mmCIF file of C-alpha atoms in Angstrom:
data_model
loop_
_atom_site.group_PDB
_atom_site.id
_atom_site.type_symbol
_atom_site.label_atom_id
_atom_site.label_comp_id
_atom_site.label_asym_id
_atom_site.label_seq_id
_atom_site.Cartn_x
_atom_site.Cartn_y
_atom_site.Cartn_z
ATOM 1 C CA UNK A 1 -7.447 -57.242 3.277
ATOM 2 C CA UNK A 2 -4.029 -56.667 1.739
ATOM 3 C CA UNK A 3 -5.522 -54.846 -1.242
ATOM 4 C CA UNK A 4 -7.440 -52.437 1.006
ATOM 5 C CA UNK A 5 -4.219 -51.663 2.880
ATOM 6 C CA UNK A 6 -2.375 -51.000 -0.399
ATOM 7 C CA UNK A 7 -5.179 -48.678 -1.595
ATOM 8 C CA UNK A 8 -5.014 -46.750 1.694
ATOM 9 C CA UNK A 9 -1.237 -46.342 1.346
ATOM 10 C CA UNK A 10 -1.574 -45.105 -2.249
ATOM 11 C CA UNK A 11 -4.319 -42.679 -1.238
ATOM 12 C CA UNK A 12 -2.302 -41.377 1.700
ATOM 13 C CA UNK A 13 0.822 -40.971 -0.467
ATOM 14 C CA UNK A 14 -1.209 -39.067 -3.057
ATOM 15 C CA UNK A 15 -2.675 -36.679 -0.473
ATOM 16 C CA UNK A 16 0.735 -36.022 1.042
ATOM 17 C CA UNK A 17 2.277 -35.321 -2.364
ATOM 18 C CA UNK A 18 -0.534 -32.857 -3.207
ATOM 19 C CA UNK A 19 0.011 -30.954 0.030
ATOM 20 C CA UNK A 20 3.763 -30.694 -0.683
ATOM 21 C CA UNK A 21 3.114 -29.643 -4.281
ATOM 22 C CA UNK A 22 0.872 -26.808 -3.136
ATOM 23 C CA UNK A 23 3.488 -25.628 -0.655
ATOM 24 C CA UNK A 24 6.264 -25.682 -3.251
ATOM 25 C CA UNK A 25 4.205 -23.816 -5.859
ATOM 26 C CA UNK A 26 2.917 -21.103 -3.477
ATOM 27 C CA UNK A 27 4.160 -17.663 -4.456
ATOM 28 C CA UNK A 28 5.978 -15.783 -1.727
ATOM 29 C CA UNK A 29 4.227 -12.701 -0.415
ATOM 30 C CA UNK A 30 5.487 -9.645 1.384
ATOM 31 C CA UNK A 31 4.182 -7.275 4.042
ATOM 32 C CA UNK A 32 4.421 -3.495 3.723
ATOM 33 C CA UNK A 33 4.171 -1.285 6.811
ATOM 34 C CA UNK A 34 3.477 2.375 6.077
ATOM 35 C CA UNK A 35 4.124 4.891 8.867
ATOM 36 C CA UNK A 36 2.788 8.433 8.412
ATOM 37 C CA UNK A 37 4.275 11.154 10.620
ATOM 38 C CA UNK A 38 3.581 14.874 11.039
ATOM 39 C CA UNK A 39 -0.218 14.674 11.154
ATOM 40 C CA UNK A 40 -1.660 18.047 12.190
ATOM 41 C CA UNK A 41 -5.294 17.057 12.847
ATOM 42 C CA UNK A 42 -6.705 14.992 15.694
ATOM 43 C CA UNK A 43 -9.809 13.794 13.822
ATOM 44 C CA UNK A 44 -10.540 12.194 10.477
ATOM 45 C CA UNK A 45 -8.646 9.431 8.704
ATOM 46 C CA UNK A 46 -5.422 8.896 6.850
ATOM 47 C CA UNK A 47 -6.228 7.085 3.598
ATOM 48 C CA UNK A 48 -3.531 4.990 1.923
ATOM 49 C CA UNK A 49 -3.147 3.707 -1.637
ATOM 50 C CA UNK A 50 -0.384 1.279 -2.647
ATOM 51 C CA UNK A 51 0.566 1.306 -6.343
ATOM 52 C CA UNK A 52 2.382 -1.513 -8.127
ATOM 53 C CA UNK A 53 2.948 0.563 -11.286
ATOM 54 C CA UNK A 54 2.844 4.136 -12.517
ATOM 55 C CA UNK A 55 -0.736 3.690 -13.740
ATOM 56 C CA UNK A 56 -2.859 6.184 -11.793
ATOM 57 C CA UNK A 57 -0.046 7.207 -9.437
ATOM 58 C CA UNK A 58 -0.327 9.250 -7.259
ATOM 59 C CA UNK A 59 -3.896 10.555 -7.383
ATOM 60 C CA UNK A 60 -6.220 7.934 -8.884
ATOM 61 C CA UNK A 61 -8.832 6.522 -6.515
ATOM 62 C CA UNK A 62 -9.456 3.529 -8.766
ATOM 63 C CA UNK A 63 -5.859 2.459 -9.441
ATOM 64 C CA UNK A 64 -3.538 0.779 -7.014
ATOM 65 C CA UNK A 65 -3.078 -2.716 -5.753
ATOM 66 C CA UNK A 66 -4.272 -2.134 -2.178
ATOM 67 C CA UNK A 67 -5.844 0.701 -0.223
ATOM 68 C CA UNK A 68 -7.366 1.455 3.129
ATOM 69 C CA UNK A 69 -7.842 4.110 5.779
ATOM 70 C CA UNK A 70 -6.853 4.366 9.439
ATOM 71 C CA UNK A 71 -8.359 6.630 12.097
ATOM 72 C CA UNK A 72 -6.146 9.447 13.284
ATOM 73 C CA UNK A 73 -5.183 8.836 16.898
ATOM 74 C CA UNK A 74 -2.160 11.115 17.258
ATOM 75 C CA UNK A 75 0.665 12.675 15.238
ATOM 76 C CA UNK A 76 1.503 9.309 13.644
ATOM 77 C CA UNK A 77 -0.525 6.527 11.999
ATOM 78 C CA UNK A 78 0.595 3.073 10.871
ATOM 79 C CA UNK A 79 -1.110 0.772 8.353
ATOM 80 C CA UNK A 80 -0.037 -2.720 7.267
ATOM 81 C CA UNK A 81 -0.590 -4.213 3.803
ATOM 82 C CA UNK A 82 -0.145 -7.976 3.584
ATOM 83 C CA UNK A 83 -0.066 -10.420 0.691
ATOM 84 C CA UNK A 84 1.864 -8.210 -1.731
ATOM 85 C CA UNK A 85 3.887 -9.922 -4.424
ATOM 86 C CA UNK A 86 7.568 -8.990 -4.186
ATOM 87 C CA UNK A 87 8.212 -6.052 -6.504
ATOM 88 C CA UNK A 88 8.363 -2.277 -6.850
ATOM 89 C CA UNK A 89 5.702 -0.141 -5.180
ATOM 90 C CA UNK A 90 4.868 3.457 -4.311
ATOM 91 C CA UNK A 91 2.401 4.814 -1.742
ATOM 92 C CA UNK A 92 0.290 7.956 -1.534
ATOM 93 C CA UNK A 93 -1.629 9.104 1.538
ATOM 94 C CA UNK A 94 -4.302 11.722 2.227
ATOM 95 C CA UNK A 95 -5.332 13.378 5.496
ATOM 96 C CA UNK A 96 -9.027 12.910 4.747
ATOM 97 C CA UNK A 97 -10.862 15.445 6.870
ATOM 98 C CA UNK A 98 -14.241 15.352 5.089
ATOM 99 C CA UNK A 99 -14.675 11.581 4.706
ATOM 100 C CA UNK A 100 -14.711 11.412 0.889
ATOM 101 C CA UNK A 101 -11.506 9.313 0.770
ATOM 102 C CA UNK A 102 -9.823 11.461 -1.875
ATOM 103 C CA UNK A 103 -7.491 14.446 -2.018
ATOM 104 C CA UNK A 104 -9.550 17.612 -2.396
ATOM 105 C CA UNK A 105 -7.965 20.402 -4.438
ATOM 106 C CA UNK A 106 -8.803 24.029 -5.129
ATOM 107 C CA UNK A 107 -9.602 25.580 -8.506
ATOM 108 C CA UNK A 108 -5.888 25.684 -9.408
ATOM 109 C CA UNK A 109 -5.273 22.034 -8.484
ATOM 110 C CA UNK A 110 -3.509 22.812 -5.220
ATOM 111 C CA UNK A 111 -4.315 20.335 -2.426
ATOM 112 C CA UNK A 112 -6.695 21.575 0.263
ATOM 113 C CA UNK A 113 -6.005 18.545 2.496
ATOM 114 C CA UNK A 114 -2.774 17.076 3.796
ATOM 115 C CA UNK A 115 -0.997 14.535 1.600
ATOM 116 C CA UNK A 116 2.139 12.456 1.495
ATOM 117 C CA UNK A 117 4.068 10.280 -0.936
ATOM 118 C CA UNK A 118 6.612 7.533 -0.342
ATOM 119 C CA UNK A 119 10.247 8.664 -0.374
ATOM 120 C CA UNK A 120 8.904 12.169 0.419
ATOM 121 C CA UNK A 121 9.704 13.811 -2.967
ATOM 122 C CA UNK A 122 9.397 17.545 -3.543
ATOM 123 C CA UNK A 123 5.907 18.575 -4.641
ATOM 124 C CA UNK A 124 5.652 22.145 -5.923
ATOM 125 C CA UNK A 125 4.041 24.129 -8.681
ATOM 126 C CA UNK A 126 7.304 23.791 -10.657
ATOM 127 C CA UNK A 127 7.737 20.036 -10.167
ATOM 128 C CA UNK A 128 4.063 19.031 -10.232
ATOM 129 C CA UNK A 129 3.009 15.593 -9.035
ATOM 130 C CA UNK A 130 5.943 13.241 -8.514
ATOM 131 C CA UNK A 131 6.579 10.383 -10.904
ATOM 132 C CA UNK A 132 6.283 6.744 -9.829
ATOM 133 C CA UNK A 133 10.035 6.237 -10.315
ATOM 134 C CA UNK A 134 10.759 9.070 -7.826
ATOM 135 C CA UNK A 135 8.534 7.571 -5.123
ATOM 136 C CA UNK A 136 8.963 3.834 -5.694
ATOM 137 C CA UNK A 137 10.831 1.324 -3.559
ATOM 138 C CA UNK A 138 11.390 -2.439 -3.576
ATOM 139 C CA UNK A 139 9.334 -4.756 -1.366
ATOM 140 C CA UNK A 140 10.849 -8.221 -0.849
ATOM 141 C CA UNK A 141 9.667 -9.482 2.528
ATOM 142 C CA UNK A 142 8.748 -7.211 5.405
ATOM 143 C CA UNK A 143 9.328 -3.596 4.417
ATOM 144 C CA UNK A 144 8.594 -0.355 6.281
ATOM 145 C CA UNK A 145 8.323 3.072 4.643
ATOM 146 C CA UNK A 146 7.985 6.392 6.445
ATOM 147 C CA UNK A 147 5.966 9.215 4.923
ATOM 148 C CA UNK A 148 5.930 12.785 6.205
ATOM 149 C CA UNK A 149 2.555 14.484 5.814
ATOM 150 C CA UNK A 150 2.568 17.793 3.898
ATOM 151 C CA UNK A 151 -0.072 20.479 4.319
ATOM 152 C CA UNK A 152 1.223 22.794 1.605
ATOM 153 C CA UNK A 153 3.307 22.584 -1.531
ATOM 154 C CA UNK A 154 7.080 22.827 -1.227
ATOM 155 C CA UNK A 155 8.692 26.146 -2.105
#
């Protein structure tokens, strides 16, 4: 009977140590809240793409670490992205009025739908699309960024 008790104690100690080891080795994650203001339409969706590097930023539909869309319910929309590794990120958004989940442009490459980029950089014919470094910010724990929707290029 003593041996069975010792085996149970060893087994219990092993299970407890594994649970602590998993907790200690778990990577911390962060939550990003993106708030989009200045929405002009009352229908459609605002589509979000979170980028962890300059690859594909700001227009690629296939790049980015997380993405998603939220129904437009007013002049402002909020979307939360959880489970991000702490680091540097940038966000682009589109006022998707036709449901294709991408920014539609005219023949000259000028956006035909509303758009927005984190840190709200100038977007004009002279400046072109902003660089990742101009739109990026650090996410450590819970971070909120505010994006103002644009419906035309800046002058």
